[in-house]
């Protein structure tokens, strides 16, 4: 049952985006191949510990990076992490910057999204009426979309480590795999977008539906293509900027894990679970 959550112990799922899925951050790591009622996740789960906290690592695009954003099985990924016992998910995303003050190399703790996906391609709910799936119709509220308490923990840790972060940002999630036109990029800026990516949605939606505390660490890799000067986004620059900053992001995420485990979660998790239950309409 997707809304049944027994808080035995804190366990953190780490969804690594492009360039951030290094299993060596885990101690006592073990590979575990799993499947779900929604199909196979992107790759095997890698279980292990960071600072004595149980963690599960999953490479969003597969360890070979051969699954494009539109083909990621987001439902299987979230379900698998939930089944494994995760209470939290920290995701990393490479994003383009839509604002001058968010510079390539900067970290953004995303707090909102605008969904620009072609809705037919990515399933956004576990409650789809199919047999073996959760029963009912779920109208999930998405304010807040990301777990506020987990975001707060990231702020505290970043401050302690003196890692500069932007504390909020709206991500425009596009279908991809192509990048945007200049006209689109400028429109997204007018909409209030701060960063742009291809993988935040439906991952954050499904995590909330599953009752998991989900936060995302966005790494700005480029200025997309709205600026009059400078290079426009391209894969080489995205990968290079990610590589240059992977140590910083890894340091932040690995320090966030024990900080999460040091907080009390019974109440917020219960509230999340009650909220989901209240928004699932069961057949009469
Ligand atoms: N990921 C990294 N940079 C991006 C951009 N400019 N647009 C979409 N996804 C991205």
CSV table of C-alpha atoms and ligand atoms in Angstrom, one decimal:
chain,number,residue,atom,x,y,z
A,1,UNK,CA,0.0,0.0,0.0
A,2,UNK,CA,1.6,3.2,-1.2
A,3,UNK,CA,0.3,5.3,1.8
A,4,UNK,CA,1.3,2.9,4.5
A,5,UNK,CA,4.5,4.1,5.9
A,6,UNK,CA,6.1,2.5,8.9
A,7,UNK,CA,8.9,4.7,10.2
A,8,UNK,CA,11.3,2.0,11.4
A,9,UNK,CA,14.3,4.0,10.6
A,10,UNK,CA,15.4,6.8,8.4
A,11,UNK,CA,16.7,5.6,5.0
A,12,UNK,CA,17.6,8.0,2.2
A,13,UNK,CA,17.3,7.3,-1.5
A,14,UNK,CA,19.8,9.2,-3.6
A,15,UNK,CA,18.8,9.7,-7.2
A,16,UNK,CA,21.9,10.6,-9.2
A,17,UNK,CA,21.5,12.7,-12.3
A,18,UNK,CA,23.9,13.1,-15.2
A,19,UNK,CA,27.3,12.7,-13.6
A,20,UNK,CA,26.3,12.3,-10.0
A,21,UNK,CA,25.8,8.6,-9.5
A,22,UNK,CA,29.1,7.5,-8.0
A,23,UNK,CA,28.5,4.4,-5.8
A,24,UNK,CA,31.8,5.0,-4.0
A,25,UNK,CA,30.1,7.4,-1.7
A,26,UNK,CA,28.6,4.4,0.0
A,27,UNK,CA,30.1,2.1,2.6
A,28,UNK,CA,29.4,-1.7,2.6
A,29,UNK,CA,27.7,-1.3,-0.8
A,30,UNK,CA,25.6,-4.1,-2.3
A,31,UNK,CA,24.0,-4.3,-5.7
A,32,UNK,CA,20.3,-5.2,-5.7
A,33,UNK,CA,18.3,-5.9,-8.8
A,34,UNK,CA,14.6,-5.3,-8.2
A,35,UNK,CA,11.4,-4.9,-10.2
A,36,UNK,CA,8.1,-3.3,-9.4
A,37,UNK,CA,4.4,-3.4,-10.5
A,38,UNK,CA,5.3,-0.5,-12.8
A,39,UNK,CA,8.2,-2.2,-14.5
A,40,UNK,CA,12.0,-2.1,-13.9
A,41,UNK,CA,13.8,0.9,-12.4
A,42,UNK,CA,16.6,2.6,-14.4
A,43,UNK,CA,19.2,0.3,-12.9
A,44,UNK,CA,20.0,-1.9,-10.0
A,45,UNK,CA,19.7,-0.3,-6.5
A,46,UNK,CA,23.0,0.2,-4.7
A,47,UNK,CA,22.5,-0.1,-1.0
A,48,UNK,CA,25.0,0.9,1.7
A,49,UNK,CA,25.7,3.5,4.4
A,50,UNK,CA,26.8,7.1,4.7
A,51,UNK,CA,27.8,8.0,8.2
A,52,UNK,CA,25.9,4.9,9.5
A,53,UNK,CA,22.7,6.0,7.8
A,54,UNK,CA,21.2,3.4,5.4
A,55,UNK,CA,21.1,4.8,1.9
A,56,UNK,CA,20.0,3.6,-1.6
A,57,UNK,CA,21.7,4.9,-4.7
A,58,UNK,CA,19.9,4.9,-8.0
A,59,UNK,CA,21.3,6.2,-11.3
A,60,UNK,CA,18.3,8.0,-13.0
A,61,UNK,CA,19.7,7.5,-16.5
A,62,UNK,CA,21.2,4.1,-15.8
A,63,UNK,CA,24.8,3.6,-14.9
A,64,UNK,CA,25.7,3.6,-18.6
A,65,UNK,CA,23.7,6.8,-19.0
A,66,UNK,CA,21.7,5.3,-21.8
A,67,UNK,CA,18.1,6.3,-20.8
A,68,UNK,CA,17.0,9.7,-22.0
A,69,UNK,CA,14.8,11.9,-19.7
A,70,UNK,CA,11.5,11.0,-21.5
A,71,UNK,CA,12.2,7.2,-21.2
A,72,UNK,CA,13.1,7.1,-17.5
A,73,UNK,CA,10.6,4.9,-15.7
A,74,UNK,CA,10.0,7.4,-12.9
A,75,UNK,CA,7.2,5.3,-11.3
A,76,UNK,CA,9.4,2.2,-11.1
A,77,UNK,CA,12.3,4.3,-9.7
A,78,UNK,CA,10.2,5.9,-6.9
A,79,UNK,CA,8.3,2.6,-6.1
A,80,UNK,CA,11.6,0.7,-5.9
A,81,UNK,CA,13.1,3.2,-3.4
A,82,UNK,CA,9.9,3.2,-1.4
A,83,UNK,CA,9.8,-0.6,-1.3
A,84,UNK,CA,13.4,-0.7,-0.2
A,85,UNK,CA,12.4,1.3,2.8
A,86,UNK,CA,13.4,4.8,1.9
A,87,UNK,CA,11.8,7.6,3.9
A,88,UNK,CA,13.6,10.4,2.1
A,89,UNK,CA,14.9,11.1,-1.4
A,90,UNK,CA,17.7,13.5,-2.3
A,91,UNK,CA,17.8,14.0,-6.0
A,92,UNK,CA,20.4,15.8,-8.1
A,93,UNK,CA,19.5,17.5,-11.4
A,94,UNK,CA,21.6,19.2,-14.0
A,95,UNK,CA,19.7,22.4,-14.9
A,96,UNK,CA,20.2,25.4,-17.2
A,97,UNK,CA,20.0,28.9,-15.7
A,98,UNK,CA,17.3,31.3,-16.7
A,99,UNK,CA,18.5,34.1,-14.5
A,100,UNK,CA,21.7,36.1,-14.6
A,101,UNK,CA,22.4,35.8,-10.9
A,102,UNK,CA,22.3,31.9,-11.1
A,103,UNK,CA,25.7,31.2,-12.5
A,104,UNK,CA,26.9,28.0,-14.1
A,105,UNK,CA,28.4,26.0,-11.2
A,106,UNK,CA,25.8,27.3,-8.7
A,107,UNK,CA,23.7,25.0,-6.6
A,108,UNK,CA,19.9,25.7,-6.5
A,109,UNK,CA,17.6,24.0,-3.9
A,110,UNK,CA,14.6,23.8,-6.2
A,111,UNK,CA,11.2,24.6,-4.5
A,112,UNK,CA,8.7,24.7,-7.3
A,113,UNK,CA,8.1,23.5,-10.9
A,114,UNK,CA,6.3,24.4,-14.1
A,115,UNK,CA,5.4,21.3,-16.1
A,116,UNK,CA,6.1,21.7,-19.8
A,117,UNK,CA,6.0,17.9,-20.5
A,118,UNK,CA,4.0,16.3,-23.3
A,119,UNK,CA,1.7,14.7,-20.8
A,120,UNK,CA,1.2,11.5,-22.9
A,121,UNK,CA,4.8,10.4,-22.4
A,122,UNK,CA,5.3,10.3,-18.6
A,123,UNK,CA,3.0,8.7,-16.2
A,124,UNK,CA,2.5,11.1,-13.2
A,125,UNK,CA,0.5,8.9,-10.8
A,126,UNK,CA,0.6,5.4,-9.2
A,127,UNK,CA,-3.2,5.5,-9.0
A,128,UNK,CA,-4.0,4.7,-12.6
A,129,UNK,CA,-6.8,2.2,-12.1
A,130,UNK,CA,-4.8,-0.7,-13.4
A,131,UNK,CA,-4.9,-4.0,-11.5
A,132,UNK,CA,-2.1,-4.5,-8.9
A,133,UNK,CA,-1.7,-0.7,-8.6
A,134,UNK,CA,-3.0,1.4,-5.7
A,135,UNK,CA,-6.8,1.8,-5.7
A,136,UNK,CA,-8.7,5.0,-6.0
A,137,UNK,CA,-8.3,8.3,-7.8
A,138,UNK,CA,-5.6,10.6,-6.4
A,139,UNK,CA,-5.7,14.4,-6.8
A,140,UNK,CA,-2.4,15.3,-5.3
A,141,UNK,CA,-2.0,18.9,-4.0
A,142,UNK,CA,1.5,20.2,-4.9
A,143,UNK,CA,2.0,23.2,-2.6
A,144,UNK,CA,4.6,22.6,-1.3
A,145,UNK,CA,5.9,20.4,-4.1
A,146,UNK,CA,9.2,19.7,-2.4
A,147,UNK,CA,9.7,18.7,1.3
A,148,UNK,CA,10.2,22.0,3.2
A,149,UNK,CA,11.8,20.3,6.2
A,150,UNK,CA,14.3,18.5,4.0
A,151,UNK,CA,15.1,21.7,2.2
A,152,UNK,CA,15.8,23.3,5.6
A,153,UNK,CA,18.2,20.6,6.5
A,154,UNK,CA,20.1,21.3,3.2
A,155,UNK,CA,20.2,25.0,4.1
A,156,UNK,CA,21.7,24.3,7.5
A,157,UNK,CA,24.3,21.9,6.1
A,158,UNK,CA,25.3,24.2,3.3
A,159,UNK,CA,25.8,27.0,5.8
A,160,UNK,CA,27.9,24.9,8.0
A,161,UNK,CA,30.1,23.7,5.1
A,162,UNK,CA,30.1,27.2,3.6
A,163,UNK,CA,28.8,26.0,0.3
A,164,UNK,CA,27.0,28.8,-1.5
A,165,UNK,CA,23.5,27.8,-2.5
A,166,UNK,CA,20.4,29.5,-3.9
A,167,UNK,CA,17.7,28.7,-1.4
A,168,UNK,CA,14.8,28.6,-3.8
A,169,UNK,CA,14.1,28.3,-7.5
A,170,UNK,CA,11.3,27.4,-9.9
A,171,UNK,CA,12.4,24.7,-12.4
A,172,UNK,CA,10.8,24.6,-15.9
A,173,UNK,CA,10.6,20.9,-16.7
A,174,UNK,CA,10.7,20.3,-20.5
A,175,UNK,CA,10.2,17.0,-22.3
A,176,UNK,CA,13.4,17.1,-24.2
A,177,UNK,CA,15.6,15.5,-25.3
A,178,UNK,CA,16.1,18.7,-27.3
A,179,UNK,CA,17.1,21.9,-25.7
A,180,UNK,CA,14.8,25.0,-25.9
A,181,UNK,CA,14.5,27.6,-28.6
A,182,UNK,CA,15.5,31.2,-27.7
A,183,UNK,CA,11.8,32.2,-27.9
A,184,UNK,CA,10.9,29.4,-25.5
A,185,UNK,CA,13.8,30.3,-23.2
A,186,UNK,CA,12.6,33.9,-23.1
A,187,UNK,CA,9.0,32.9,-22.5
A,188,UNK,CA,10.1,30.7,-19.5
A,189,UNK,CA,11.9,33.7,-18.0
A,190,UNK,CA,8.7,35.7,-18.3
A,191,UNK,CA,6.8,32.9,-16.6
A,192,UNK,CA,9.1,33.2,-13.6
A,193,UNK,CA,11.4,30.2,-14.3
A,194,UNK,CA,14.7,30.3,-12.5
A,195,UNK,CA,16.2,27.1,-14.0
A,196,UNK,CA,15.3,24.6,-16.7
A,197,UNK,CA,15.7,20.8,-16.8
A,198,UNK,CA,14.2,17.6,-18.1
A,199,UNK,CA,13.9,15.3,-15.1
A,200,UNK,CA,12.2,17.0,-12.1
A,201,UNK,CA,8.7,16.1,-13.2
A,202,UNK,CA,7.2,13.6,-12.5
A,203,UNK,CA,9.8,12.4,-10.1
A,204,UNK,CA,8.9,15.0,-7.4
A,205,UNK,CA,5.2,14.3,-7.9
A,206,UNK,CA,5.5,10.6,-7.6
A,207,UNK,CA,7.7,10.9,-4.5
A,208,UNK,CA,5.1,13.0,-2.8
A,209,UNK,CA,2.3,10.6,-3.8
A,210,UNK,CA,4.4,7.8,-2.3
A,211,UNK,CA,4.7,9.8,1.0
A,212,UNK,CA,8.4,10.3,0.7
A,213,UNK,CA,10.2,13.5,1.8
A,214,UNK,CA,11.8,14.6,-1.4
A,215,UNK,CA,14.3,17.5,-2.0
A,216,UNK,CA,16.4,18.3,-5.1
A,217,UNK,CA,19.8,19.7,-5.5
A,218,UNK,CA,20.0,21.5,-8.9
A,219,UNK,CA,23.3,22.2,-10.4
A,220,UNK,CA,23.3,25.0,-12.9
A,221,UNK,CA,25.5,23.9,-15.8
A,222,UNK,CA,24.7,26.6,-18.4
A,223,UNK,CA,22.7,29.7,-19.3
A,224,UNK,CA,20.4,27.9,-21.7
A,225,UNK,CA,20.1,30.1,-24.8
A,226,UNK,CA,18.4,33.3,-23.7
A,227,UNK,CA,21.5,35.5,-23.3
A,228,UNK,CA,22.7,37.8,-26.0
A,229,UNK,CA,26.4,37.0,-25.3
A,230,UNK,CA,28.2,33.9,-24.3
A,231,UNK,CA,27.7,30.3,-25.4
A,232,UNK,CA,24.4,28.6,-25.8
A,233,UNK,CA,23.7,25.3,-24.0
A,234,UNK,CA,25.4,22.2,-25.4
A,235,UNK,CA,26.1,18.8,-24.0
A,236,UNK,CA,29.9,19.3,-23.8
A,237,UNK,CA,29.5,22.4,-21.5
A,238,UNK,CA,26.8,20.7,-19.4
A,239,UNK,CA,29.0,17.7,-18.7
A,240,UNK,CA,32.1,19.8,-18.1
A,241,UNK,CA,30.4,22.1,-15.6
A,242,UNK,CA,28.9,19.1,-13.9
A,243,UNK,CA,32.3,17.4,-13.6
A,244,UNK,CA,33.9,20.6,-12.2
A,245,UNK,CA,31.3,20.8,-9.5
A,246,UNK,CA,30.6,17.2,-8.7
A,247,UNK,CA,32.9,17.2,-5.6
A,248,UNK,CA,30.9,20.2,-4.1
A,249,UNK,CA,27.5,18.6,-4.8
A,250,UNK,CA,28.7,15.2,-3.5
A,251,UNK,CA,30.1,16.8,-0.3
A,252,UNK,CA,26.8,18.6,0.3
A,253,UNK,CA,24.6,15.6,-0.3
A,254,UNK,CA,26.8,13.2,1.8
A,255,UNK,CA,26.7,15.7,4.7
A,256,UNK,CA,22.9,16.1,4.4
A,257,UNK,CA,22.3,12.4,5.0
A,258,UNK,CA,23.4,12.3,8.7
A,259,UNK,CA,21.8,15.7,9.3
A,260,UNK,CA,18.4,14.2,8.1
A,261,UNK,CA,18.9,11.2,10.4
A,262,UNK,CA,19.4,13.6,13.4
A,263,UNK,CA,15.9,15.2,13.0
A,264,UNK,CA,12.5,14.0,14.1
A,265,UNK,CA,10.3,12.9,11.2
A,266,UNK,CA,7.3,11.1,12.8
A,267,UNK,CA,5.0,14.2,12.7
A,268,UNK,CA,5.8,15.5,9.2
A,269,UNK,CA,5.7,12.0,7.7
A,270,UNK,CA,2.3,11.4,9.4
A,271,UNK,CA,1.0,14.7,8.1
A,272,UNK,CA,2.2,13.8,4.6
A,273,UNK,CA,0.5,10.4,4.8
A,274,UNK,CA,-2.8,11.9,6.1
A,275,UNK,CA,-2.8,14.5,3.4
A,276,UNK,CA,-2.4,11.8,0.7
A,277,UNK,CA,-5.1,9.7,2.2
A,278,UNK,CA,-7.4,12.7,2.3
A,279,UNK,CA,-6.9,13.2,-1.4
A,280,UNK,CA,-7.5,9.7,-2.7
A,281,UNK,CA,-11.1,9.1,-3.7
A,282,UNK,CA,-12.0,5.5,-3.2
A,283,UNK,CA,-14.7,3.8,-5.3
A,284,UNK,CA,-18.0,3.7,-3.4
B,1,LIG,N1,20.0,20.4,-18.3
B,1,LIG,C1,21.1,21.2,-18.2
B,1,LIG,N2,21.0,22.3,-18.9
B,1,LIG,C2,19.8,22.3,-19.5
B,1,LIG,C3,19.1,23.2,-20.3
B,1,LIG,N3,19.6,24.4,-20.7
B,1,LIG,N4,17.8,22.9,-20.7
B,1,LIG,C4,17.3,21.7,-20.3
B,1,LIG,N5,17.9,20.8,-19.5
B,1,LIG,C5,19.1,21.1,-19.1
